[in-house]
């Protein structure tokens, strides 16, 4: 089944999609305000304000439509922000300001990591192993990226590609690749939630004080939406590099995941996810290359066989998927792309 998410106007209040949400009184009131702000931006050809209105509008829809992911805190917080009129600001300006805030502080937490993090394949003194079990045990002592790779069986979670360097150093992997006809390549470690200090949230200067302050500021929005458990955990020793925040992916998959061109939606089976593509061509391409993606819809299993190496956190994957959908429907994904293209041209 094809997943199509395109930039589009917010659904009208009387539309079937909104009616199905059964908005409460406060939800109806604030959604009308957002619709008016969207209409005002269209009328005055204010493209960034239009995007901002749609960001908060689609976030509100997501919060109401996924009560199992977003509890009352997220919905109540967003409604409070959107109805809190500041002195000297119009209602429309409040909507646009909060849309920009959610775009820059929430959506960007889950899009593109530029953090320099050791690649699993580049360890200079990698020993050889006879069995996959020995290799996994040894990896427990390496950095978090190696733990993620060990948890995922030294394979891309989506395509099944085996990490080339790990293959060379493990007889068990060699036998597995030959038996299952699996491709080899260089695997990378993707963060589900990206490091805020590399997302334009840190000020000039590289002091640890500055980075800590701005990291806390970026993660603060998670607390506001009821996900304080993550902001607490990310401020501890492993921080953003906790193994449950990492995925082993081949380069092309990693790039698409980081750019919101690919995301994972939960199924009824624990740790099993439907693979969603923004571009239909990507769906067809990966289907032709991967034996794992032989059904439609594509479903992948992220379960971990080792309790010491927890699987990717379901709530983080749900947040990433939500942000991906909102980014595409609001136009924020296109906005992010243009910023990066301009930066590349400037360099």
JSON list of N, CA and C in Angstrom, two decimals, residues 106-164:
[
{"chain": "A", "resi": 106, "resn": "UNK", "atom": "N", "xyz": [10.78, 21.29, 17.83]},
{"chain": "A", "resi": 106, "resn": "UNK", "atom": "CA", "xyz": [10.21, 19.94, 17.94]},
{"chain": "A", "resi": 106, "resn": "UNK", "atom": "C", "xyz": [10.51, 19.11, 16.70]},
{"chain": "A", "resi": 107, "resn": "UNK", "atom": "N", "xyz": [10.09, 19.57, 15.54]},
{"chain": "A", "resi": 107, "resn": "UNK", "atom": "CA", "xyz": [10.32, 18.80, 14.32]},
{"chain": "A", "resi": 107, "resn": "UNK", "atom": "C", "xyz": [11.81, 18.57, 14.09]},
{"chain": "A", "resi": 108, "resn": "UNK", "atom": "N", "xyz": [12.63, 19.58, 14.35]},
{"chain": "A", "resi": 108, "resn": "UNK", "atom": "CA", "xyz": [14.06, 19.46, 14.06]},
{"chain": "A", "resi": 108, "resn": "UNK", "atom": "C", "xyz": [14.79, 18.52, 15.02]},
{"chain": "A", "resi": 109, "resn": "UNK", "atom": "N", "xyz": [14.17, 18.21, 16.15]},
{"chain": "A", "resi": 109, "resn": "UNK", "atom": "CA", "xyz": [14.78, 17.22, 17.04]},
{"chain": "A", "resi": 109, "resn": "UNK", "atom": "C", "xyz": [14.88, 15.85, 16.37]},
{"chain": "A", "resi": 110, "resn": "UNK", "atom": "N", "xyz": [14.02, 15.62, 15.39]},
{"chain": "A", "resi": 110, "resn": "UNK", "atom": "CA", "xyz": [13.96, 14.30, 14.75]},
{"chain": "A", "resi": 110, "resn": "UNK", "atom": "C", "xyz": [14.40, 14.32, 13.30]},
{"chain": "A", "resi": 111, "resn": "UNK", "atom": "N", "xyz": [15.06, 15.41, 12.88]},
{"chain": "A", "resi": 111, "resn": "UNK", "atom": "CA", "xyz": [15.46, 15.49, 11.48]},
{"chain": "A", "resi": 111, "resn": "UNK", "atom": "C", "xyz": [16.94, 15.82, 11.36]},
{"chain": "A", "resi": 112, "resn": "UNK", "atom": "N", "xyz": [17.66, 14.98, 10.62]},
{"chain": "A", "resi": 112, "resn": "UNK", "atom": "CA", "xyz": [19.06, 15.14, 10.25]},
{"chain": "A", "resi": 112, "resn": "UNK", "atom": "C", "xyz": [19.99, 15.33, 11.44]},
{"chain": "A", "resi": 113, "resn": "UNK", "atom": "N", "xyz": [20.83, 14.34, 11.64]},
{"chain": "A", "resi": 113, "resn": "UNK", "atom": "CA", "xyz": [21.90, 14.43, 12.63]},
{"chain": "A", "resi": 113, "resn": "UNK", "atom": "C", "xyz": [23.21, 14.66, 11.92]},
{"chain": "A", "resi": 114, "resn": "UNK", "atom": "N", "xyz": [23.88, 15.76, 12.28]},
{"chain": "A", "resi": 114, "resn": "UNK", "atom": "CA", "xyz": [25.21, 16.02, 11.72]},
{"chain": "A", "resi": 114, "resn": "UNK", "atom": "C", "xyz": [26.29, 15.76, 12.75]},
{"chain": "A", "resi": 115, "resn": "UNK", "atom": "N", "xyz": [25.91, 15.12, 13.86]},
{"chain": "A", "resi": 115, "resn": "UNK", "atom": "CA", "xyz": [26.89, 14.83, 14.90]},
{"chain": "A", "resi": 115, "resn": "UNK", "atom": "C", "xyz": [27.96, 13.88, 14.39]},
{"chain": "A", "resi": 116, "resn": "UNK", "atom": "N", "xyz": [29.21, 14.19, 14.73]},
{"chain": "A", "resi": 116, "resn": "UNK", "atom": "CA", "xyz": [30.31, 13.32, 14.37]},
{"chain": "A", "resi": 116, "resn": "UNK", "atom": "C", "xyz": [30.35, 12.17, 15.37]},
{"chain": "A", "resi": 117, "resn": "UNK", "atom": "N", "xyz": [29.95, 11.00, 14.91]},
{"chain": "A", "resi": 117, "resn": "UNK", "atom": "CA", "xyz": [29.87, 9.85, 15.81]},
{"chain": "A", "resi": 117, "resn": "UNK", "atom": "C", "xyz": [30.61, 8.69, 15.17]},
{"chain": "A", "resi": 118, "resn": "UNK", "atom": "N", "xyz": [31.42, 7.96, 15.94]},
{"chain": "A", "resi": 118, "resn": "UNK", "atom": "CA", "xyz": [32.22, 6.88, 15.35]},
{"chain": "A", "resi": 118, "resn": "UNK", "atom": "C", "xyz": [31.39, 5.89, 14.57]},
{"chain": "A", "resi": 119, "resn": "UNK", "atom": "N", "xyz": [31.82, 5.55, 13.36]},
{"chain": "A", "resi": 119, "resn": "UNK", "atom": "CA", "xyz": [31.12, 4.58, 12.55]},
{"chain": "A", "resi": 119, "resn": "UNK", "atom": "C", "xyz": [31.50, 3.17, 12.98]},
{"chain": "A", "resi": 120, "resn": "UNK", "atom": "N", "xyz": [30.56, 2.24, 13.01]},
{"chain": "A", "resi": 120, "resn": "UNK", "atom": "CA", "xyz": [30.83, 0.87, 13.46]},
{"chain": "A", "resi": 120, "resn": "UNK", "atom": "C", "xyz": [31.94, 0.20, 12.67]},
{"chain": "A", "resi": 121, "resn": "UNK", "atom": "N", "xyz": [32.08, 0.53, 11.40]},
{"chain": "A", "resi": 121, "resn": "UNK", "atom": "CA", "xyz": [33.02, -0.18, 10.55]},
{"chain": "A", "resi": 121, "resn": "UNK", "atom": "C", "xyz": [34.46, 0.29, 10.68]},
{"chain": "A", "resi": 122, "resn": "UNK", "atom": "N", "xyz": [34.70, 1.35, 11.46]},
{"chain": "A", "resi": 122, "resn": "UNK", "atom": "CA", "xyz": [36.01, 1.99, 11.40]},
{"chain": "A", "resi": 122, "resn": "UNK", "atom": "C", "xyz": [36.91, 1.69, 12.59]},
{"chain": "A", "resi": 123, "resn": "UNK", "atom": "N", "xyz": [36.51, 0.75, 13.46]},
{"chain": "A", "resi": 123, "resn": "UNK", "atom": "CA", "xyz": [37.34, 0.46, 14.63]},
{"chain": "A", "resi": 123, "resn": "UNK", "atom": "C", "xyz": [38.69, -0.08, 14.18]},
{"chain": "A", "resi": 124, "resn": "UNK", "atom": "N", "xyz": [39.81, 0.54, 14.63]},
{"chain": "A", "resi": 124, "resn": "UNK", "atom": "CA", "xyz": [41.14, 0.21, 14.11]},
{"chain": "A", "resi": 124, "resn": "UNK", "atom": "C", "xyz": [41.68, -1.14, 14.52]},
{"chain": "A", "resi": 125, "resn": "UNK", "atom": "N", "xyz": [41.16, -1.71, 15.62]},
{"chain": "A", "resi": 125, "resn": "UNK", "atom": "CA", "xyz": [41.76, -2.96, 16.10]},
{"chain": "A", "resi": 125, "resn": "UNK", "atom": "C", "xyz": [40.71, -4.05, 16.23]},
{"chain": "A", "resi": 126, "resn": "UNK", "atom": "N", "xyz": [39.86, -4.15, 15.23]},
{"chain": "A", "resi": 126, "resn": "UNK", "atom": "CA", "xyz": [38.76, -5.12, 15.29]},
{"chain": "A", "resi": 126, "resn": "UNK", "atom": "C", "xyz": [39.29, -6.55, 15.23]},
{"chain": "A", "resi": 127, "resn": "UNK", "atom": "N", "xyz": [39.05, -7.37, 16.27]},
{"chain": "A", "resi": 127, "resn": "UNK", "atom": "CA", "xyz": [39.52, -8.76, 16.24]},
{"chain": "A", "resi": 127, "resn": "UNK", "atom": "C", "xyz": [38.64, -9.64, 15.37]},
{"chain": "A", "resi": 128, "resn": "UNK", "atom": "N", "xyz": [39.11, -10.85, 15.11]},
{"chain": "A", "resi": 128, "resn": "UNK", "atom": "CA", "xyz": [38.33, -11.81, 14.32]},
{"chain": "A", "resi": 128, "resn": "UNK", "atom": "C", "xyz": [37.58, -12.75, 15.25]},
{"chain": "A", "resi": 129, "resn": "UNK", "atom": "N", "xyz": [36.45, -13.28, 14.78]},
{"chain": "A", "resi": 129, "resn": "UNK", "atom": "CA", "xyz": [35.62, -14.16, 15.59]},
{"chain": "A", "resi": 129, "resn": "UNK", "atom": "C", "xyz": [35.14, -15.34, 14.76]},
{"chain": "A", "resi": 130, "resn": "UNK", "atom": "N", "xyz": [34.94, -16.47, 15.45]},
{"chain": "A", "resi": 130, "resn": "UNK", "atom": "CA", "xyz": [34.42, -17.65, 14.77]},
{"chain": "A", "resi": 130, "resn": "UNK", "atom": "C", "xyz": [32.90, -17.64, 14.71]},
{"chain": "A", "resi": 131, "resn": "UNK", "atom": "N", "xyz": [32.26, -17.11, 15.75]},
{"chain": "A", "resi": 131, "resn": "UNK", "atom": "CA", "xyz": [30.80, -17.15, 15.79]},
{"chain": "A", "resi": 131, "resn": "UNK", "atom": "C", "xyz": [30.22, -15.76, 15.96]},
{"chain": "A", "resi": 132, "resn": "UNK", "atom": "N", "xyz": [28.97, -15.61, 15.55]},
{"chain": "A", "resi": 132, "resn": "UNK", "atom": "CA", "xyz": [28.26, -14.34, 15.69]},
{"chain": "A", "resi": 132, "resn": "UNK", "atom": "C", "xyz": [28.04, -14.03, 17.17]},
{"chain": "A", "resi": 133, "resn": "UNK", "atom": "N", "xyz": [27.83, -15.06, 17.99]},
{"chain": "A", "resi": 133, "resn": "UNK", "atom": "CA", "xyz": [27.59, -14.86, 19.42]},
{"chain": "A", "resi": 133, "resn": "UNK", "atom": "C", "xyz": [28.82, -14.24, 20.09]},
{"chain": "A", "resi": 134, "resn": "UNK", "atom": "N", "xyz": [30.03, -14.74, 19.73]},
{"chain": "A", "resi": 134, "resn": "UNK", "atom": "CA", "xyz": [31.26, -14.18, 20.29]},
{"chain": "A", "resi": 134, "resn": "UNK", "atom": "C", "xyz": [31.42, -12.72, 19.91]},
{"chain": "A", "resi": 135, "resn": "UNK", "atom": "N", "xyz": [31.07, -12.40, 18.69]},
{"chain": "A", "resi": 135, "resn": "UNK", "atom": "CA", "xyz": [31.22, -11.04, 18.20]},
{"chain": "A", "resi": 135, "resn": "UNK", "atom": "C", "xyz": [30.27, -10.10, 18.93]},
{"chain": "A", "resi": 136, "resn": "UNK", "atom": "N", "xyz": [29.04, -10.55, 19.16]},
{"chain": "A", "resi": 136, "resn": "UNK", "atom": "CA", "xyz": [28.05, -9.73, 19.86]},
{"chain": "A", "resi": 136, "resn": "UNK", "atom": "C", "xyz": [28.49, -9.48, 21.30]},
{"chain": "A", "resi": 137, "resn": "UNK", "atom": "N", "xyz": [28.98, -10.52, 21.99]},
{"chain": "A", "resi": 137, "resn": "UNK", "atom": "CA", "xyz": [29.44, -10.38, 23.36]},
{"chain": "A", "resi": 137, "resn": "UNK", "atom": "C", "xyz": [30.58, -9.37, 23.45]},
{"chain": "A", "resi": 138, "resn": "UNK", "atom": "N", "xyz": [31.52, -9.46, 22.51]},
{"chain": "A", "resi": 138, "resn": "UNK", "atom": "CA", "xyz": [32.66, -8.55, 22.49]},
{"chain": "A", "resi": 138, "resn": "UNK", "atom": "C", "xyz": [32.20, -7.11, 22.29]},
{"chain": "A", "resi": 139, "resn": "UNK", "atom": "N", "xyz": [31.17, -6.91, 21.51]},
{"chain": "A", "resi": 139, "resn": "UNK", "atom": "CA", "xyz": [30.72, -5.56, 21.18]},
{"chain": "A", "resi": 139, "resn": "UNK", "atom": "C", "xyz": [30.12, -4.83, 22.37]},
{"chain": "A", "resi": 140, "resn": "UNK", "atom": "N", "xyz": [29.75, -5.55, 23.43]},
{"chain": "A", "resi": 140, "resn": "UNK", "atom": "CA", "xyz": [29.18, -4.90, 24.60]},
{"chain": "A", "resi": 140, "resn": "UNK", "atom": "C", "xyz": [30.16, -3.89, 25.20]},
{"chain": "A", "resi": 141, "resn": "UNK", "atom": "N", "xyz": [31.47, -4.08, 24.97]},
{"chain": "A", "resi": 141, "resn": "UNK", "atom": "CA", "xyz": [32.47, -3.22, 25.57]},
{"chain": "A", "resi": 141, "resn": "UNK", "atom": "C", "xyz": [32.81, -2.03, 24.69]},
{"chain": "A", "resi": 142, "resn": "UNK", "atom": "N", "xyz": [32.28, -1.94, 23.54]},
{"chain": "A", "resi": 142, "resn": "UNK", "atom": "CA", "xyz": [32.58, -0.84, 22.63]},
{"chain": "A", "resi": 142, "resn": "UNK", "atom": "C", "xyz": [31.56, 0.28, 22.80]},
{"chain": "A", "resi": 143, "resn": "UNK", "atom": "N", "xyz": [31.72, 1.34, 22.03]},
{"chain": "A", "resi": 143, "resn": "UNK", "atom": "CA", "xyz": [30.83, 2.48, 22.13]},
{"chain": "A", "resi": 143, "resn": "UNK", "atom": "C", "xyz": [29.41, 2.10, 21.72]},
{"chain": "A", "resi": 144, "resn": "UNK", "atom": "N", "xyz": [28.49, 2.99, 21.97]},
{"chain": "A", "resi": 144, "resn": "UNK", "atom": "CA", "xyz": [27.07, 2.71, 21.74]},
{"chain": "A", "resi": 144, "resn": "UNK", "atom": "C", "xyz": [26.77, 2.30, 20.32]},
{"chain": "A", "resi": 145, "resn": "UNK", "atom": "N", "xyz": [27.50, 2.85, 19.36]},
{"chain": "A", "resi": 145, "resn": "UNK", "atom": "CA", "xyz": [27.25, 2.49, 17.97]},
{"chain": "A", "resi": 145, "resn": "UNK", "atom": "C", "xyz": [27.51, 1.02, 17.72]},
{"chain": "A", "resi": 146, "resn": "UNK", "atom": "N", "xyz": [28.55, 0.48, 18.37]},
{"chain": "A", "resi": 146, "resn": "UNK", "atom": "CA", "xyz": [28.84, -0.93, 18.22]},
{"chain": "A", "resi": 146, "resn": "UNK", "atom": "C", "xyz": [27.78, -1.78, 18.91]},
{"chain": "A", "resi": 147, "resn": "UNK", "atom": "N", "xyz": [27.25, -1.28, 20.02]},
{"chain": "A", "resi": 147, "resn": "UNK", "atom": "CA", "xyz": [26.18, -2.02, 20.70]},
{"chain": "A", "resi": 147, "resn": "UNK", "atom": "C", "xyz": [24.94, -2.10, 19.82]},
{"chain": "A", "resi": 148, "resn": "UNK", "atom": "N", "xyz": [24.62, -1.00, 19.16]},
{"chain": "A", "resi": 148, "resn": "UNK", "atom": "CA", "xyz": [23.46, -1.00, 18.27]},
{"chain": "A", "resi": 148, "resn": "UNK", "atom": "C", "xyz": [23.65, -1.98, 17.13]},
{"chain": "A", "resi": 149, "resn": "UNK", "atom": "N", "xyz": [24.85, -2.00, 16.58]},
{"chain": "A", "resi": 149, "resn": "UNK", "atom": "CA", "xyz": [25.14, -2.91, 15.48]},
{"chain": "A", "resi": 149, "resn": "UNK", "atom": "C", "xyz": [25.05, -4.36, 15.95]},
{"chain": "A", "resi": 150, "resn": "UNK", "atom": "N", "xyz": [25.56, -4.63, 17.15]},
{"chain": "A", "resi": 150, "resn": "UNK", "atom": "CA", "xyz": [25.49, -5.99, 17.70]},
{"chain": "A", "resi": 150, "resn": "UNK", "atom": "C", "xyz": [24.04, -6.40, 17.93]},
{"chain": "A", "resi": 151, "resn": "UNK", "atom": "N", "xyz": [23.26, -5.49, 18.50]},
{"chain": "A", "resi": 151, "resn": "UNK", "atom": "CA", "xyz": [21.84, -5.79, 18.73]},
{"chain": "A", "resi": 151, "resn": "UNK", "atom": "C", "xyz": [21.11, -6.14, 17.44]},
{"chain": "A", "resi": 152, "resn": "UNK", "atom": "N", "xyz": [21.47, -5.46, 16.37]},
{"chain": "A", "resi": 152, "resn": "UNK", "atom": "CA", "xyz": [20.78, -5.63, 15.10]},
{"chain": "A", "resi": 152, "resn": "UNK", "atom": "C", "xyz": [21.38, -6.72, 14.23]},
{"chain": "A", "resi": 153, "resn": "UNK", "atom": "N", "xyz": [22.28, -7.53, 14.83]},
{"chain": "A", "resi": 153, "resn": "UNK", "atom": "CA", "xyz": [22.85, -8.66, 14.10]},
{"chain": "A", "resi": 153, "resn": "UNK", "atom": "C", "xyz": [23.79, -8.25, 12.98]},
{"chain": "A", "resi": 154, "resn": "UNK", "atom": "N", "xyz": [24.37, -7.04, 13.10]},
{"chain": "A", "resi": 154, "resn": "UNK", "atom": "CA", "xyz": [25.31, -6.52, 12.09]},
{"chain": "A", "resi": 154, "resn": "UNK", "atom": "C", "xyz": [24.65, -6.42, 10.72]},
{"chain": "A", "resi": 155, "resn": "UNK", "atom": "N", "xyz": [23.34, -6.12, 10.74]},
{"chain": "A", "resi": 155, "resn": "UNK", "atom": "CA", "xyz": [22.58, -5.99, 9.50]},
{"chain": "A", "resi": 155, "resn": "UNK", "atom": "C", "xyz": [21.76, -4.70, 9.52]},
{"chain": "A", "resi": 156, "resn": "UNK", "atom": "N", "xyz": [21.51, -4.16, 8.35]},
{"chain": "A", "resi": 156, "resn": "UNK", "atom": "CA", "xyz": [20.59, -3.04, 8.20]},
{"chain": "A", "resi": 156, "resn": "UNK", "atom": "C", "xyz": [19.19, -3.52, 8.60]},
{"chain": "A", "resi": 157, "resn": "UNK", "atom": "N", "xyz": [18.55, -2.79, 9.48]},
{"chain": "A", "resi": 157, "resn": "UNK", "atom": "CA", "xyz": [17.23, -3.19, 9.97]},
{"chain": "A", "resi": 157, "resn": "UNK", "atom": "C", "xyz": [16.18, -3.22, 8.88]},
{"chain": "A", "resi": 158, "resn": "UNK", "atom": "N", "xyz": [16.41, -2.46, 7.82]},
{"chain": "A", "resi": 158, "resn": "UNK", "atom": "CA", "xyz": [15.41, -2.39, 6.75]},
{"chain": "A", "resi": 158, "resn": "UNK", "atom": "C", "xyz": [15.69, -3.37, 5.62]},
{"chain": "A", "resi": 159, "resn": "UNK", "atom": "N", "xyz": [16.92, -3.37, 5.13]},
{"chain": "A", "resi": 159, "resn": "UNK", "atom": "CA", "xyz": [17.23, -4.16, 3.93]},
{"chain": "A", "resi": 159, "resn": "UNK", "atom": "C", "xyz": [17.90, -5.50, 4.22]},
{"chain": "A", "resi": 160, "resn": "UNK", "atom": "N", "xyz": [18.46, -5.67, 5.44]},
{"chain": "A", "resi": 160, "resn": "UNK", "atom": "CA", "xyz": [19.16, -6.90, 5.76]},
{"chain": "A", "resi": 160, "resn": "UNK", "atom": "C", "xyz": [20.61, -6.90, 5.32]},
{"chain": "A", "resi": 161, "resn": "UNK", "atom": "N", "xyz": [21.09, -5.80, 4.71]},
{"chain": "A", "resi": 161, "resn": "UNK", "atom": "CA", "xyz": [22.49, -5.71, 4.29]},
{"chain": "A", "resi": 161, "resn": "UNK", "atom": "C", "xyz": [23.41, -5.95, 5.48]},
{"chain": "A", "resi": 162, "resn": "UNK", "atom": "N", "xyz": [24.47, -6.75, 5.27]},
{"chain": "A", "resi": 162, "resn": "UNK", "atom": "CA", "xyz": [25.43, -7.06, 6.33]},
{"chain": "A", "resi": 162, "resn": "UNK", "atom": "C", "xyz": [26.60, -6.08, 6.28]},
{"chain": "A", "resi": 163, "resn": "UNK", "atom": "N", "xyz": [27.01, -5.63, 7.45]},
{"chain": "A", "resi": 163, "resn": "UNK", "atom": "CA", "xyz": [28.15, -4.71, 7.54]},
{"chain": "A", "resi": 163, "resn": "UNK", "atom": "C", "xyz": [29.41, -5.40, 7.03]},
{"chain": "A", "resi": 164, "resn": "UNK", "atom": "N", "xyz": [30.08, -4.78, 6.07]},
{"chain": "A", "resi": 164, "resn": "UNK", "atom": "CA", "xyz": [31.20, -5.42, 5.38]},
{"chain": "A", "resi": 164, "resn": "UNK", "atom": "C", "xyz": [32.36, -5.73, 6.33]}
]
